[in-house]
């Protein structure tokens, strides 16, 4: 059927099942881990969905794999591009390397050397342009025009959303008594996908989004009734920074539809939760993932029957940050 540009594709549960098949060969299923200490604290069974144990240390490999694998042979031959230097950039580089596809990452000259090195290790070609993320973004879209590279979106793309949704399918299989899921929220690809997968099966499962207290762009956008822009502030949950796009096509509506509640977590609680997980679970998690732990430790999840799943979205954090937190919460207490 003829489709105009205005008729966008809606993401359906079928797309999530297709994603599961498509990414199977390069993305490992992740386990859920029962946490007795968090269960005791909350008075409910708490499980950790270990999205930190993917090779790149974050769930974003799911969405990137689903998107890149669904490109045409011609598109794959021309290659892919991104201007993310965070977990999404790593995911795109990783998947492209696995598939023998060229990946270009456009970055500003402010990006720290450690990040550039990890991208290079994954075989990405680095293009350094300008002083800001915005300039890097502009260059990325120029490359799309000039060389036919496909820019891989970090969240506002139906394939990326469906890829992240495969987490929801795994949760349904592993936790038949699941009633609450806690999902770190930034651009909303993760929450849209998981919400779609869970609520298509059981409307009653509660989806709680968690963000840092300041620069929670999706939260503020939902309050305003439309996508807005905000200034970024320093946060331990750096993977949750970034806008949702003023011309957001998918995730704004999907988060609006699937999220039951959104909790904003103060910095202090994010830091404490990171230290708590190192101390009590011997687990490293980045600030973005620790927002969900903070929601549990702060008993911000309603008391009812059923199992709670916390999405441990990633573990990519500098050791210097961790060592400061150990000093602050575990040694000088
Ligand atoms: C990207 C990311 C998120 C947020 O995902 P969105 O789809 O942008 O909402 C959460 N945690 C980590 C570790 C991430 O890298």
mmCIF file of N, CA, C and O and ligand atoms in Angstrom, residues 58-60 87 155 184-190 239-240 286 288 313-314, ligand 1:
data_model
loop_
_atom_site.group_PDB
_atom_site.id
_atom_site.type_symbol
_atom_site.label_atom_id
_atom_site.label_comp_id
_atom_site.label_asym_id
_atom_site.label_seq_id
_atom_site.Cartn_x
_atom_site.Cartn_y
_atom_site.Cartn_z
ATOM 1 N N UNK A 58 25.780 -2.596 28.469
ATOM 2 C CA UNK A 58 24.482 -1.925 28.511
ATOM 3 C C UNK A 58 23.514 -2.558 27.510
ATOM 4 O O UNK A 58 23.938 -3.183 26.533
ATOM 5 N N UNK A 59 22.211 -2.326 27.769
ATOM 6 C CA UNK A 59 21.160 -2.950 26.957
ATOM 7 C C UNK A 59 21.114 -2.448 25.518
ATOM 8 O O UNK A 59 20.467 -3.058 24.660
ATOM 9 N N UNK A 60 21.744 -1.308 25.212
ATOM 10 C CA UNK A 60 21.509 -0.650 23.932
ATOM 11 C C UNK A 60 21.892 -1.497 22.724
ATOM 12 O O UNK A 60 21.520 -1.205 21.599
ATOM 13 N N UNK A 87 26.649 4.821 25.574
ATOM 14 C CA UNK A 87 26.326 3.417 25.369
ATOM 15 C C UNK A 87 25.746 3.138 23.989
ATOM 16 O O UNK A 87 25.965 2.074 23.425
ATOM 17 N N UNK A 155 16.945 6.248 20.234
ATOM 18 C CA UNK A 155 15.699 5.778 20.877
ATOM 19 C C UNK A 155 14.462 5.973 20.015
ATOM 20 O O UNK A 155 13.560 5.149 20.035
ATOM 21 N N UNK A 184 14.816 2.699 34.005
ATOM 22 C CA UNK A 184 15.477 3.999 33.831
ATOM 23 C C UNK A 184 14.995 4.664 32.537
ATOM 24 O O UNK A 184 14.835 4.002 31.513
ATOM 25 N N UNK A 185 14.765 5.981 32.615
ATOM 26 C CA UNK A 185 14.085 6.686 31.521
ATOM 27 C C UNK A 185 14.886 7.902 31.056
ATOM 28 O O UNK A 185 15.219 8.773 31.850
ATOM 29 N N UNK A 186 15.186 7.916 29.760
ATOM 30 C CA UNK A 186 15.782 9.122 29.163
ATOM 31 C C UNK A 186 14.979 9.460 27.920
ATOM 32 O O UNK A 186 13.911 10.051 27.994
ATOM 33 N N UNK A 187 15.451 9.042 26.734
ATOM 34 C CA UNK A 187 14.677 9.272 25.521
ATOM 35 C C UNK A 187 13.443 8.393 25.443
ATOM 36 O O UNK A 187 12.519 8.655 24.671
ATOM 37 N N UNK A 188 13.430 7.331 26.218
ATOM 38 C CA UNK A 188 12.225 6.516 26.345
ATOM 39 C C UNK A 188 12.151 5.300 25.428
ATOM 40 O O UNK A 188 11.113 4.640 25.382
ATOM 41 N N UNK A 189 13.216 4.974 24.723
ATOM 42 C CA UNK A 189 13.190 3.771 23.880
ATOM 43 C C UNK A 189 13.073 2.516 24.724
ATOM 44 O O UNK A 189 12.317 1.590 24.396
ATOM 45 N N UNK A 190 13.796 2.502 25.827
ATOM 46 C CA UNK A 190 13.798 1.347 26.717
ATOM 47 C C UNK A 190 12.414 1.152 27.329
ATOM 48 O O UNK A 190 11.845 0.060 27.292
ATOM 49 N N UNK A 239 24.064 8.728 31.551
ATOM 50 C CA UNK A 239 23.430 8.060 30.409
ATOM 51 C C UNK A 239 21.966 8.464 30.226
ATOM 52 O O UNK A 239 21.349 8.137 29.226
ATOM 53 N N UNK A 240 21.419 9.148 31.228
ATOM 54 C CA UNK A 240 20.020 9.584 31.102
ATOM 55 C C UNK A 240 19.906 11.022 30.598
ATOM 56 O O UNK A 240 18.808 11.541 30.443
ATOM 57 N N UNK A 286 26.211 1.742 36.712
ATOM 58 C CA UNK A 286 26.335 3.171 36.473
ATOM 59 C C UNK A 286 25.126 3.883 37.078
ATOM 60 O O UNK A 286 24.116 3.259 37.420
ATOM 61 N N UNK A 288 22.730 5.680 35.941
ATOM 62 C CA UNK A 288 21.426 5.499 35.292
ATOM 63 C C UNK A 288 20.721 4.264 35.843
ATOM 64 O O UNK A 288 19.525 4.294 36.153
ATOM 65 N N UNK A 313 20.273 -1.267 33.731
ATOM 66 C CA UNK A 313 20.446 -0.926 32.316
ATOM 67 C C UNK A 313 21.898 -0.844 31.850
ATOM 68 O O UNK A 313 22.175 -0.993 30.665
ATOM 69 N N UNK A 314 22.838 -0.620 32.774
ATOM 70 C CA UNK A 314 24.223 -0.528 32.328
ATOM 71 C C UNK A 314 25.228 -0.435 33.465
ATOM 72 O O UNK A 314 24.859 -0.192 34.629
HETATM 73 C C1 LIG B 1 20.323 4.866 27.151
HETATM 74 C C2 LIG B 1 20.288 4.409 28.546
HETATM 75 C C3 LIG B 1 19.126 4.512 29.348
HETATM 76 C C4 LIG B 1 17.856 5.178 28.873
HETATM 77 O O1 LIG B 1 17.301 4.619 27.698
HETATM 78 P P1 LIG B 1 16.280 5.463 26.818
HETATM 79 O O2 LIG B 1 15.825 4.517 25.772
HETATM 80 O O3 LIG B 1 17.023 6.632 26.253
HETATM 81 O O4 LIG B 1 15.188 5.918 27.726
HETATM 82 C C5 LIG B 1 19.181 3.996 30.629
HETATM 83 N N1 LIG B 1 20.292 3.444 31.132
HETATM 84 C C6 LIG B 1 21.418 3.330 30.413
HETATM 85 C C7 LIG B 1 22.615 2.705 31.035
HETATM 86 C C8 LIG B 1 21.461 3.807 29.090
HETATM 87 O O5 LIG B 1 22.595 3.696 28.381
#
